[in-house]
Coordinates of C-alpha atoms in Angstrom, one line a residue:
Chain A
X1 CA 31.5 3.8 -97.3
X2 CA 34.5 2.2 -95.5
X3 CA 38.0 2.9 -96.9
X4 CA 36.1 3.1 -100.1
X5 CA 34.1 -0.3 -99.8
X6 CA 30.5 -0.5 -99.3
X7 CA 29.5 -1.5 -95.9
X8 CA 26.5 -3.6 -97.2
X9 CA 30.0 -5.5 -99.3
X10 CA 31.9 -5.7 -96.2
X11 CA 29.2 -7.2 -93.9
X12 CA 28.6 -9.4 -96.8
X13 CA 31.8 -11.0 -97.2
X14 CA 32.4 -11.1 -93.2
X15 CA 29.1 -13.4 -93.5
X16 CA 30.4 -15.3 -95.7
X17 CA 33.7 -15.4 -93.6
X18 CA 32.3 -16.6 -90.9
X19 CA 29.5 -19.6 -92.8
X20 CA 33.7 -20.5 -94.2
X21 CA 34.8 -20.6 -91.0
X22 CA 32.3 -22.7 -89.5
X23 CA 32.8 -25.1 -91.5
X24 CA 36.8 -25.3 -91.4
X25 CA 35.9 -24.8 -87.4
X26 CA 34.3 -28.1 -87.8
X27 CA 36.3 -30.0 -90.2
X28 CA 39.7 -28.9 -88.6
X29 CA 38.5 -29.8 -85.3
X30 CA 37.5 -33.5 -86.1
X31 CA 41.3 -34.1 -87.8
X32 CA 42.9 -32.4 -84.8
X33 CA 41.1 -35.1 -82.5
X34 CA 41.8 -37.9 -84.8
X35 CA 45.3 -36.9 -85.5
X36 CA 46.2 -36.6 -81.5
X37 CA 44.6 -39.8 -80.7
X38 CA 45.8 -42.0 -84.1
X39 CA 48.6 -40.3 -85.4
X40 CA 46.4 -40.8 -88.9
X41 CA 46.2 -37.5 -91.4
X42 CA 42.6 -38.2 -92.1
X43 CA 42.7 -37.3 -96.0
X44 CA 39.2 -38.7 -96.2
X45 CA 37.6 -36.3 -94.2
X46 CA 36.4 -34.2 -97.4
X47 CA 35.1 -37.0 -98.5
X48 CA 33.0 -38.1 -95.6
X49 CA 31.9 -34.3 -95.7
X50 CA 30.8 -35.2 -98.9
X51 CA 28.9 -38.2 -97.4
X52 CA 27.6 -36.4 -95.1
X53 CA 25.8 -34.7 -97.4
X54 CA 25.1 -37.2 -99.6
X55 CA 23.6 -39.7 -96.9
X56 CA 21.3 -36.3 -96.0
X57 CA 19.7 -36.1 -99.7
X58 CA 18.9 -39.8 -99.8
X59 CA 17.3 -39.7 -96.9
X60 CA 15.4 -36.9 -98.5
X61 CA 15.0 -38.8 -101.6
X62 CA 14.5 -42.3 -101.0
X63 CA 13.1 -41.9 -96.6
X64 CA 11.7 -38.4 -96.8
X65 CA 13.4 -37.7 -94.0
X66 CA 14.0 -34.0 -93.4
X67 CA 16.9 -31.9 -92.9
X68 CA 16.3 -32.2 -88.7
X69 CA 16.7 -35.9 -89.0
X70 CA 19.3 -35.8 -91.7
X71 CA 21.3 -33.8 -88.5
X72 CA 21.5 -36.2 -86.8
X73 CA 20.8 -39.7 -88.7
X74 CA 23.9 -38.8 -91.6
X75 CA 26.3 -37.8 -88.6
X76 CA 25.4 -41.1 -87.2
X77 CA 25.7 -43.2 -90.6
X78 CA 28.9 -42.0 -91.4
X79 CA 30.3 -42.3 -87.8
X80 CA 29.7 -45.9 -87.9
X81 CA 30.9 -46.3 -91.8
X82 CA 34.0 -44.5 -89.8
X83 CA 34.2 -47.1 -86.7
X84 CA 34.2 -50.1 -89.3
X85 CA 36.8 -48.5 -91.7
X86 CA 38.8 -47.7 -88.7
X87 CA 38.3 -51.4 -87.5
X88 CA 39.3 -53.0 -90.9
X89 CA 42.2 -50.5 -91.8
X90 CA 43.3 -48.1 -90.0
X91 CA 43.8 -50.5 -87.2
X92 CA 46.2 -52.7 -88.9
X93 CA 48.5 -49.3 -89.5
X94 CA 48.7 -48.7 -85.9
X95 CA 52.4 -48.2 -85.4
X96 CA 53.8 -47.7 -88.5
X97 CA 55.2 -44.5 -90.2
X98 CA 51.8 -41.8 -90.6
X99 CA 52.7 -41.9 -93.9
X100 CA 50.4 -45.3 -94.2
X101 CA 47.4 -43.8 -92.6
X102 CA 47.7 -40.6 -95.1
X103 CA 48.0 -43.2 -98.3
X104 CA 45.1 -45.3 -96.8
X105 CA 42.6 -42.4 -95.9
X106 CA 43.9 -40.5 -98.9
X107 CA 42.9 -44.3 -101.0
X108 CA 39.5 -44.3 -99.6
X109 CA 38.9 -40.5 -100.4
X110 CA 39.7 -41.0 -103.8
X111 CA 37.2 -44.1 -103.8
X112 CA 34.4 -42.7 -102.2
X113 CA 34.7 -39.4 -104.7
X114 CA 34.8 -41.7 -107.6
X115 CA 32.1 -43.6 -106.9
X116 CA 30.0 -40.8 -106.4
X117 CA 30.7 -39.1 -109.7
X118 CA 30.4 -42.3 -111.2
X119 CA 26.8 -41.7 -109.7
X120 CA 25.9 -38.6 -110.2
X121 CA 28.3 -37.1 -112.2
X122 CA 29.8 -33.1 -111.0
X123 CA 26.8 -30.9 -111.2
X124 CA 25.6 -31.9 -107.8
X125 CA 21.9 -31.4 -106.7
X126 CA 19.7 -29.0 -104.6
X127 CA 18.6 -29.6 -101.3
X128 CA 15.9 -27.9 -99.5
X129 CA 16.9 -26.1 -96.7
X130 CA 14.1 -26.6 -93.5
X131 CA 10.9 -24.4 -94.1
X132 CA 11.4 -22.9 -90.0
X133 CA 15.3 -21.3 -91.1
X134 CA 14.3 -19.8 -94.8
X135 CA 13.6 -16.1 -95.2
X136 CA 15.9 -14.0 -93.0
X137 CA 16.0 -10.5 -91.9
X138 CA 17.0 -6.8 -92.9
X139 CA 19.1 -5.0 -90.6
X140 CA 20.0 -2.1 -92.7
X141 CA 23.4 -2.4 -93.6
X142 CA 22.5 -5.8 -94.9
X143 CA 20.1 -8.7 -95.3
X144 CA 20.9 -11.5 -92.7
X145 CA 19.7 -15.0 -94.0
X146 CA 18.3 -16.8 -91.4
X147 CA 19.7 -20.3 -92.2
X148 CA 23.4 -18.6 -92.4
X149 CA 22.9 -17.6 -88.6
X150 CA 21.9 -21.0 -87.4
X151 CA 24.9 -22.3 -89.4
X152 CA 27.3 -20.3 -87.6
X153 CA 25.0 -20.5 -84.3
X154 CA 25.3 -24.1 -84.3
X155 CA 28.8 -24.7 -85.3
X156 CA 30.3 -22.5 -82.4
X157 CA 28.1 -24.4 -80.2
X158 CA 29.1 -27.8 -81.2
X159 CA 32.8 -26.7 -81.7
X160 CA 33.0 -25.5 -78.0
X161 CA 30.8 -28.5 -77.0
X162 CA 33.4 -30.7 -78.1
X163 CA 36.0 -28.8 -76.4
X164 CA 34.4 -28.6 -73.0
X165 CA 34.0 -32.2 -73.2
X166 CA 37.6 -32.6 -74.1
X167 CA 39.1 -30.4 -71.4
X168 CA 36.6 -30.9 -68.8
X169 CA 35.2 -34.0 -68.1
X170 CA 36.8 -37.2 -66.9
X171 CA 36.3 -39.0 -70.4
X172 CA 38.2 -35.9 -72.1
X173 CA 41.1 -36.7 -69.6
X174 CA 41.6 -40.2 -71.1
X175 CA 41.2 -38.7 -74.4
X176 CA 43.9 -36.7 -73.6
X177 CA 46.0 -38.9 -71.6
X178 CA 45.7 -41.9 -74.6
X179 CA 47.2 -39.0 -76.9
X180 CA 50.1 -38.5 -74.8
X181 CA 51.0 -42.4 -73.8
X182 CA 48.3 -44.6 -75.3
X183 CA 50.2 -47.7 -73.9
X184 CA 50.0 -46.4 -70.1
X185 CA 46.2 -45.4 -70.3
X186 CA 45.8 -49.2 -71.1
X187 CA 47.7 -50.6 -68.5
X188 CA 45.3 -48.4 -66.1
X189 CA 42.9 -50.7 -67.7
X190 CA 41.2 -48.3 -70.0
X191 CA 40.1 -50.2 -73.4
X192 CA 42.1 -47.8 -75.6
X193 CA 41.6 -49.9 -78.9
X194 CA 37.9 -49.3 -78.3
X195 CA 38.5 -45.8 -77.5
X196 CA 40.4 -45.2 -80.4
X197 CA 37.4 -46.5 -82.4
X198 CA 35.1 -44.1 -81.0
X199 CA 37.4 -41.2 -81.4
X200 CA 37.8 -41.7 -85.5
X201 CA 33.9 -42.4 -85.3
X202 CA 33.3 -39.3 -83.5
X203 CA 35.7 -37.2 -85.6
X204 CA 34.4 -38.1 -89.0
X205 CA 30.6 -38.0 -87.7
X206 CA 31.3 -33.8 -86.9
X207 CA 32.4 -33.9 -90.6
X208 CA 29.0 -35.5 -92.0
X209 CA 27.4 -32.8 -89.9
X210 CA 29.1 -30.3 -91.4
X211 CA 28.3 -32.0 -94.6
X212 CA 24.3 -31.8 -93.7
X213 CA 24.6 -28.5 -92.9
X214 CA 26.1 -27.2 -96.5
X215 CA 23.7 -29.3 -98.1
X216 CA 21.6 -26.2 -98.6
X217 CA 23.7 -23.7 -98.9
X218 CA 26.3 -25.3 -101.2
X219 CA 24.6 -28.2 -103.9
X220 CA 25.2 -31.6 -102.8
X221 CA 28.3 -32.8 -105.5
X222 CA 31.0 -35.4 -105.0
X223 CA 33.4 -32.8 -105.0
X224 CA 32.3 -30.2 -102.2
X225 CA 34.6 -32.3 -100.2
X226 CA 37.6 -32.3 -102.4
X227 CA 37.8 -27.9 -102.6
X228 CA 37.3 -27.5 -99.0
X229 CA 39.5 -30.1 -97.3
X230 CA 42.7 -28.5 -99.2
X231 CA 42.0 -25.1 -96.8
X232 CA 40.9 -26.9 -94.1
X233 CA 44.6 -29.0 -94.2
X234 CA 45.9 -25.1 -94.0
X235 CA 44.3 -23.8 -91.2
X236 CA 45.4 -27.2 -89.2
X237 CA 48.5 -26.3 -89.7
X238 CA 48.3 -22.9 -88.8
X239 CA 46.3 -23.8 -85.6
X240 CA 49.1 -26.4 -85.0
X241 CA 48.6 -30.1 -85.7
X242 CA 46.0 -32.3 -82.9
X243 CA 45.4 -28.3 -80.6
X244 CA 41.4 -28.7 -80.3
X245 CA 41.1 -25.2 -79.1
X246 CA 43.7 -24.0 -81.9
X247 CA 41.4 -26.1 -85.2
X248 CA 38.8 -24.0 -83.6
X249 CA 39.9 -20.2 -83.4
X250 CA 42.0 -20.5 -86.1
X251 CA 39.2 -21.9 -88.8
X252 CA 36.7 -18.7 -87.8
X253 CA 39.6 -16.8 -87.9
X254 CA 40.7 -17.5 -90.8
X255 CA 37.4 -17.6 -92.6
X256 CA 37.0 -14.1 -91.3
X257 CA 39.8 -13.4 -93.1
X258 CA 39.5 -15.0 -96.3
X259 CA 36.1 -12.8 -96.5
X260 CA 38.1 -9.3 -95.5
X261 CA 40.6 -10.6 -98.2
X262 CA 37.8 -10.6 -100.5
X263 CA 37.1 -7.0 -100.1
X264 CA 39.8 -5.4 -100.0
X265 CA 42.2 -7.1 -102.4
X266 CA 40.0 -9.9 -104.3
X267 CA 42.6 -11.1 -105.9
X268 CA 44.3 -12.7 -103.2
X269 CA 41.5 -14.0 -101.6
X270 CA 42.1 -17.8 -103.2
X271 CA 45.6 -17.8 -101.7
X272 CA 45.5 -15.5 -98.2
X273 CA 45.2 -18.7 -96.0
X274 CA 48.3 -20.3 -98.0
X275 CA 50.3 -17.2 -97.5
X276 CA 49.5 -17.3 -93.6
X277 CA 50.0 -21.0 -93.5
X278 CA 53.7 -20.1 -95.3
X279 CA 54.4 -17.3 -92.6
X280 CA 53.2 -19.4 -89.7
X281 CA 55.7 -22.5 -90.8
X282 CA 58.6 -19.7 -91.2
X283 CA 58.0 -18.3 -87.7
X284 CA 56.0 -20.8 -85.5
X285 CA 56.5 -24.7 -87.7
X286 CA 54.6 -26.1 -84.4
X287 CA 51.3 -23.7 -85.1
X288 CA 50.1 -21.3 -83.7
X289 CA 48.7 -23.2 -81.1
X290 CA 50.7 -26.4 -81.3
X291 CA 53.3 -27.5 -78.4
X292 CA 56.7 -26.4 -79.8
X293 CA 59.0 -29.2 -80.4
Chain B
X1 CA 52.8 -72.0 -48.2
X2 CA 49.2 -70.3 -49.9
X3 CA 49.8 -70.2 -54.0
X4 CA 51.4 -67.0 -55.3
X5 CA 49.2 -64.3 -55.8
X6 CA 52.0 -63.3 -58.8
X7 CA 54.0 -66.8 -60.5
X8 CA 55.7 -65.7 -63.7
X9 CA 57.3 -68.5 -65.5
X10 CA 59.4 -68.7 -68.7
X11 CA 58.8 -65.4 -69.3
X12 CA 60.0 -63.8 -73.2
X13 CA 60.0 -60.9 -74.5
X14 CA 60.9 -59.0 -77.5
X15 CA 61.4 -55.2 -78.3
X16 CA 60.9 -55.6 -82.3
X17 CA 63.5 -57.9 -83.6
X18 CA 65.5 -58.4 -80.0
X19 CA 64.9 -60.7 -77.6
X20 CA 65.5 -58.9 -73.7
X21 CA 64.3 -61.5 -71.7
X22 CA 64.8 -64.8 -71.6
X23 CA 62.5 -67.0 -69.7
X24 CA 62.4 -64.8 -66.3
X25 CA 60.7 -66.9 -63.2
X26 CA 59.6 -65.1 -60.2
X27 CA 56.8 -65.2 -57.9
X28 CA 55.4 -63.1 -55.4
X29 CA 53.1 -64.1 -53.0
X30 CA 50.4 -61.6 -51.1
X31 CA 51.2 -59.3 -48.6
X32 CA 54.9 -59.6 -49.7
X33 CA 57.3 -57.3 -51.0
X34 CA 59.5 -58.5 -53.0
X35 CA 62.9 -56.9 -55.0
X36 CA 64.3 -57.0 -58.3
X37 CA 68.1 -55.8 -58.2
X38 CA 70.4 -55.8 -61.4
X39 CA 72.2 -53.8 -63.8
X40 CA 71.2 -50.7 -65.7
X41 CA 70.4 -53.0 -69.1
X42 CA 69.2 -56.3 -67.1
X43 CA 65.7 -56.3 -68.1
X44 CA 64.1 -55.5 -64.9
X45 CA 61.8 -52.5 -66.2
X46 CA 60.9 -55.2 -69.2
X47 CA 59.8 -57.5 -66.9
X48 CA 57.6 -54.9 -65.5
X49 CA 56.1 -54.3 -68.4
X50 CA 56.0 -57.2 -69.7
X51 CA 53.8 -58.7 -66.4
X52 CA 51.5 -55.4 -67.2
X53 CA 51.5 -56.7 -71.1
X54 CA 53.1 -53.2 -72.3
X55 CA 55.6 -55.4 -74.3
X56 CA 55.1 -57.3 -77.1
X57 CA 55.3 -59.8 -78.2
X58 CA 55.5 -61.7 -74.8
X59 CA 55.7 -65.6 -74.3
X60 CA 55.3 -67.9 -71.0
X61 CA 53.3 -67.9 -68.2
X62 CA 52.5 -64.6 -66.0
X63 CA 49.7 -66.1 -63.5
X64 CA 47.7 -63.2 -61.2
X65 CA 45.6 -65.0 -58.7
X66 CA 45.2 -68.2 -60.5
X67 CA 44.7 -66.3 -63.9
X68 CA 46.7 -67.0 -67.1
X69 CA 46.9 -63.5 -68.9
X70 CA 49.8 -63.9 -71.3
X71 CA 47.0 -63.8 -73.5
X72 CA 45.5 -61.1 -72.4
X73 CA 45.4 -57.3 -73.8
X74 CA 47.2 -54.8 -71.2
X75 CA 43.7 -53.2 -69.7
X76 CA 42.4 -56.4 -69.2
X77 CA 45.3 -57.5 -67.1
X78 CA 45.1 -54.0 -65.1
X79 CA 41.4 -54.3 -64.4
X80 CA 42.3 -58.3 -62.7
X81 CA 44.0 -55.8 -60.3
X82 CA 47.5 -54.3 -61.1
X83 CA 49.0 -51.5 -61.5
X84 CA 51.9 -49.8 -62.5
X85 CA 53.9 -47.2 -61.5
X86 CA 56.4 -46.5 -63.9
X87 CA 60.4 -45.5 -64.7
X88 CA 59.7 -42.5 -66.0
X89 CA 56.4 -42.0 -63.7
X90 CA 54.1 -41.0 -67.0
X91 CA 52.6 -38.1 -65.6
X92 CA 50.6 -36.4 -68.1
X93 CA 51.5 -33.3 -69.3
X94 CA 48.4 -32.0 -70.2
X95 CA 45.9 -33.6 -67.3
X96 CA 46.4 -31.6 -64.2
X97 CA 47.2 -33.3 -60.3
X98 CA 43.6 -33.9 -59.5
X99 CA 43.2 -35.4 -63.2
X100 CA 46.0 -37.3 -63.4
X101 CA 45.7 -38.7 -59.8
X102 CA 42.0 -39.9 -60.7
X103 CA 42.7 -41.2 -64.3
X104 CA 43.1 -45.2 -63.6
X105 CA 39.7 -46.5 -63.2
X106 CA 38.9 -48.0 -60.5
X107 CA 39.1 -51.9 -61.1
X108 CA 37.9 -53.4 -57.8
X109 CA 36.6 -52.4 -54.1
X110 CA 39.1 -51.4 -51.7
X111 CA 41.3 -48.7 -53.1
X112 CA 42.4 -45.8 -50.8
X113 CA 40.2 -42.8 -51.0
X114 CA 41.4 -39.4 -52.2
X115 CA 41.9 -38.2 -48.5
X116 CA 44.1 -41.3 -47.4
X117 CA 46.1 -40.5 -50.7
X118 CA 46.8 -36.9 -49.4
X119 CA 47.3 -38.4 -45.9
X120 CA 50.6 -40.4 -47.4
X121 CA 51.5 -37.4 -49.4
X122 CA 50.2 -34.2 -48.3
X123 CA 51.8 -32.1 -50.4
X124 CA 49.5 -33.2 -53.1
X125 CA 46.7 -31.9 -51.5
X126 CA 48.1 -28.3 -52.1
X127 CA 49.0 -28.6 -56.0
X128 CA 45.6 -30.2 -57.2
X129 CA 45.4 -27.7 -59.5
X130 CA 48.8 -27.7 -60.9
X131 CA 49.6 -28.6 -64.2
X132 CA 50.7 -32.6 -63.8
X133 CA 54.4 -32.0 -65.3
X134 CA 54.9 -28.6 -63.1
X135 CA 55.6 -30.4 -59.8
X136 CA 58.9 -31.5 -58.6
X137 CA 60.5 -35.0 -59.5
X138 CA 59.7 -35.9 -55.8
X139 CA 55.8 -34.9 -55.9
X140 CA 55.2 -36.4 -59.6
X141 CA 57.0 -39.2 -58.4
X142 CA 54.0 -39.2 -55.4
X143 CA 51.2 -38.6 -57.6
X144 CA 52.6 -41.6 -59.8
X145 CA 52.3 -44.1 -56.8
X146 CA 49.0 -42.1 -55.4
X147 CA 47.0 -42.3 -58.4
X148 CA 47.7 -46.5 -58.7
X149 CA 46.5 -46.6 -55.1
X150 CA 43.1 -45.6 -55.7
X151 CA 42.2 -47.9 -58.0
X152 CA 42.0 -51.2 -55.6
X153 CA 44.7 -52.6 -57.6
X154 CA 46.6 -55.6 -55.1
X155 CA 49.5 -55.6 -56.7
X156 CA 51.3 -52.5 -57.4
X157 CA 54.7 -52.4 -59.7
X158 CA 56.8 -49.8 -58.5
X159 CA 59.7 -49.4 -61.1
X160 CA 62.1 -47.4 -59.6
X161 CA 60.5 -45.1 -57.6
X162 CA 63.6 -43.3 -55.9
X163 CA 65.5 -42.7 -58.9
X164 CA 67.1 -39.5 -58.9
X165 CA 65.6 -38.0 -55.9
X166 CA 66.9 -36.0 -53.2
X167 CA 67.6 -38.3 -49.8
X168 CA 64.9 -36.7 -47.9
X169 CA 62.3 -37.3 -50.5
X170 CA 63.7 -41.0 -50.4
X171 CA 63.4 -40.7 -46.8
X172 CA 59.8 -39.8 -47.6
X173 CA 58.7 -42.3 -50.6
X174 CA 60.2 -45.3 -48.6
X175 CA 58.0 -44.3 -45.4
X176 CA 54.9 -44.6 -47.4
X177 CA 56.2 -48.3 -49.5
X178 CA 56.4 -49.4 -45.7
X179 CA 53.0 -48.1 -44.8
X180 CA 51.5 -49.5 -48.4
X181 CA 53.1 -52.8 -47.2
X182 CA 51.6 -52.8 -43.5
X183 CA 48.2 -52.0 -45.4
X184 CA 48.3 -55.1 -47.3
X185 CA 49.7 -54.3 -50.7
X186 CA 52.0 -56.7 -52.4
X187 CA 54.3 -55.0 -53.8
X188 CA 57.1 -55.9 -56.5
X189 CA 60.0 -53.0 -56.6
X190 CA 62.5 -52.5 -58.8
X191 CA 65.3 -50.8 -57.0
X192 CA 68.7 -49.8 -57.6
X193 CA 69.2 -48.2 -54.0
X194 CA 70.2 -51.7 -51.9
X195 CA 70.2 -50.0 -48.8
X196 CA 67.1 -48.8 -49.2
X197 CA 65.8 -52.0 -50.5
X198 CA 67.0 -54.0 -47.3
X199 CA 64.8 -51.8 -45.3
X200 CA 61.8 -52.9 -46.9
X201 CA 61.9 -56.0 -48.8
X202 CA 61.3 -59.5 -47.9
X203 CA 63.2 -61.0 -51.0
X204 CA 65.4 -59.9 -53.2
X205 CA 65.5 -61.2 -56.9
X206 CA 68.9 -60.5 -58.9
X207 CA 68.4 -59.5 -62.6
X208 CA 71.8 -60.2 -65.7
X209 CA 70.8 -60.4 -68.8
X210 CA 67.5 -60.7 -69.2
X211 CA 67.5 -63.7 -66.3
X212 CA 66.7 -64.0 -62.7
X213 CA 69.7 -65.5 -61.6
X214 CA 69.4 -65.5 -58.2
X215 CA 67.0 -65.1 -55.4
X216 CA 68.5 -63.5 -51.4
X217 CA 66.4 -63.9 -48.4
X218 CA 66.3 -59.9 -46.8
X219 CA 67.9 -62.1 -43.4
X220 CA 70.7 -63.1 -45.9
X221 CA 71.0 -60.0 -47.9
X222 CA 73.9 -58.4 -45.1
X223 CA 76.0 -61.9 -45.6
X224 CA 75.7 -61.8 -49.5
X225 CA 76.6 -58.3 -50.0
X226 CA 79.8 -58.7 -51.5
X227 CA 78.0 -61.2 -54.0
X228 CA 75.4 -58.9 -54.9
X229 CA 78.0 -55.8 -54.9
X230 CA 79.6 -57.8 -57.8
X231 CA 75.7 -58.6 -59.6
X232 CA 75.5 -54.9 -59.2
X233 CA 78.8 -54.0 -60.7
X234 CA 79.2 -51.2 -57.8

């Protein structure tokens, strides 16, 4: 016993936390890249979460195509759905007010959530997690699931992954550059429009991934999307609106503390992230790794 | 006389709804450098970006070696070979020196290696690490031209590049335009600073209005200095 909580209850929810966190880590992250380079609010990125997912159990379905495929085939699928909304739409908003880009991704969301209930109405379905991650292991305190470890395993990687790539390599300087003066980087001669592609393609490809991954532990249902992107909006603007580095500390962090919230006061566990995201915009409105105004 | 290796003809542009220049004509051919002189207001960074496609949208003729590229996206125009160096020197806040100074891609054979960039301005060499918007107006405005020199652009823009520095760093920045010149660059300046510009220029373009309307010989420029006092408004 801890300040009169179970340990075995505390480790739990930190778990939990941190599964949470990975996947606001991952979500945040791809909008903070998108919104830097294209000044676009991705509203649909719950929803291509949701694909994610989705693409995932067909291929199980229809292909039977595993979930190690699925990693990387639905990531890919949805990336290049992304590339040829971004081509049709989002492209033609270039310029205007952000305001466009939120109504247009926020359209498509909508679409792509109705369809899929249309489908397969809100119950959602199982999928198998991969026979080599089942089982897990006892460590005394608690019972560690093996699949819950490569989910957090595998996020932190990817998430620092794409933030090396970012901050380190030459390609990661034009990213950054374009996101400063777009109209410069051109007249260097880099293809930005192209760029630009890649980027919303990229950032919406790390949400299907996510998506794949809470395949098994959440059931695959047109509106896994729609619950998490609401939180994930709040710890983006904790972190502070297109910080790579800040989408990333802040969503573990504030998984971790969702799960704490959990134990110690349950009833404010729904609403602790709101209540930071309130403080944060009193104290820091930039975030709490954004560039102050 | 060899064709121009820059002939820019009934050049328009428009910043949304207004129209800031109205059919500008200049040429410059290679190995020269050449000035544009006018007004706060006259157009002359416009024209600069409009040659480098930043500004649309952009009617008439802008020819680079032969090539037509008025209809042409802006990184297709830089990778024929020209650069920009720019007003307000766009150095990127969150690239350091050594990134900044090796963002532009290199478009063609012939560029200046890193060391001959630190030759012209050593002090780079010591802030490579440096966050890019940390240095001093003068050395930001020496990584802007540095990093454009690597590229094997021919033709490099400068827009201003002594604005608001101190007269030793314009001591300094001019030194290396005359080097760049002796090199082989072709270099169209914009340039507020006449005296400086005599020193280096082979023509001198005068900007009102979004027009060239006139065009001074550097051998004439000490005779016409009272008509280009009164261009100038100074």
């Amino acid at each position: 016993m801890l300040f009169a909580v179970p340990v075995q209850a505390l480790f739990g929810q930190l778990l939990i936390g941190l599964i949470n966190g990975s996947f606001y880590a991952l979500l945040s992250l791809g909008l903070a890249i998108i919104f830097g380079l294209l000044n676009v609010v991705n509203f649909a990125h719950g929803a291509l979460y949701m694909l994610g997912a989705f693409v995932a159990w067909f291929l199980s379905e229809k292909a039977g195509v595993g979930y190690w495929g699925a990693l990387v085939l639905a990531p890919l699928a949805v990336g290049i759905f992304g590339a040829i909304a971004e081509r049709l739409f989002l492209r033609r908003l270039a310029g205007l007010d952000p305001l466009y880009g939120l109504l247009l991704t926020f359209g498509l969301a909508l679409i792509l959530q109705g369809l899929f209930s249309n489908w397969f109405g809100s119950s959602g379905m199982p999928y198998e997690m991969p026979e080599r991650l089942t089982g897990g292991r006892a460590l005394g305190f608690m019972f560690l699931p093996n699949y819950r470890i490569w989910v957090i395993g595998v996020s932190l990687v990817i998430c620092f992954g794409t933030w090396a790539v970012i901050e380190r390599t030459r390609l990661g300087s034009w990213l950054r550059a374009a996101t400063e003066n777009a109209a410069l980087v051109s007249a260097f001669g880099i293809n930005v429009p192209r760029m630009i592609t890649i980027t919303y393609a990229l950032g919406v490809a790390l949400a299907a991934f996510a998506g794949v991954l809470a395949a098994p532990i959440y059931r695959v249902s047109p509106q896994m999307g729609e619950n998490l992107i609401i939180v994930v909006f709040a710890v983006v603007v904790v972190g502070g609106m297109g910080s790579i580095l800040g989408s990333i500390v802040t969503g573990f962090s504030l998984g971790i503390l969702e799960g704490l919230t959990k134990v110690f006061y349950p009833e404010a566990s729904n609403t602790v992230i709101f209540v930071v995201m309130a403080l944060v915009l009193l104290v820091r409105p930039a975030g709490l790794f954004g560039k102050q105004a | 006389m060899p064709d121009p290796l820059l002939s820019v003809k009934g050049l328009e542009a428009w910043y949304g709804e207004s129209h800031v220049l109205h059919g500008v004509a200049l040429e410059v051919r290679a190995g020269e450098l050449v000035t544009v002189v006018g007004r706060n207001g006259a157009g002359k960074t416009t024209t600069m970006k409009s040659i480098m496609g930043m500004v649309r949208p952009r009617t008439g003729s802008v020819k680079f070696s032969g090539v037509e590229t008025i209809g042409l996206p802006s990184y297709k125009i830089a990778r024929l070979g020209i650069a920009l160096c720019p007003e307000e020197r766009g150095i990127f806040a969150s690239l350091d020196v050594a990134e900044n100074l090796v963002l532009p891609p290199k478009v063609r054979d012939g560029g200046l290696t890193n060391e001959q960039v630190f030759d012209l301005f050593p002090n780079l060499r010591e802030r490579l690490r440096s966050q890019g918007t940390k240095l001093s107006g003068g050395e930001q405005q020496m990584l802007a031209i540095g990093r454009i020199l690597r590229t094997g652009a021919r033709l490099l823009l400068l827009d201003e590049p002594t604005e608001g520095l101190a007269p030793v760093i314009v001591q300094q920045i001019g030194n290396s335009i005359r080097k760049l010149k002796a090199e082989g660059f072709t270099i169209l300046l914009v340039e507020q600073n006449l005296r400086f510009a005599g020193t280096v220029a082979d023509r001198h373009y005068v900007m009102e209005r979004g027009r060239i309307v006139d065009e001074i010989p550097n051998a004439a420029l000490q005779g016409s200095m009272e008509k280009v006092r009164q261009y100038l408004g100074v």
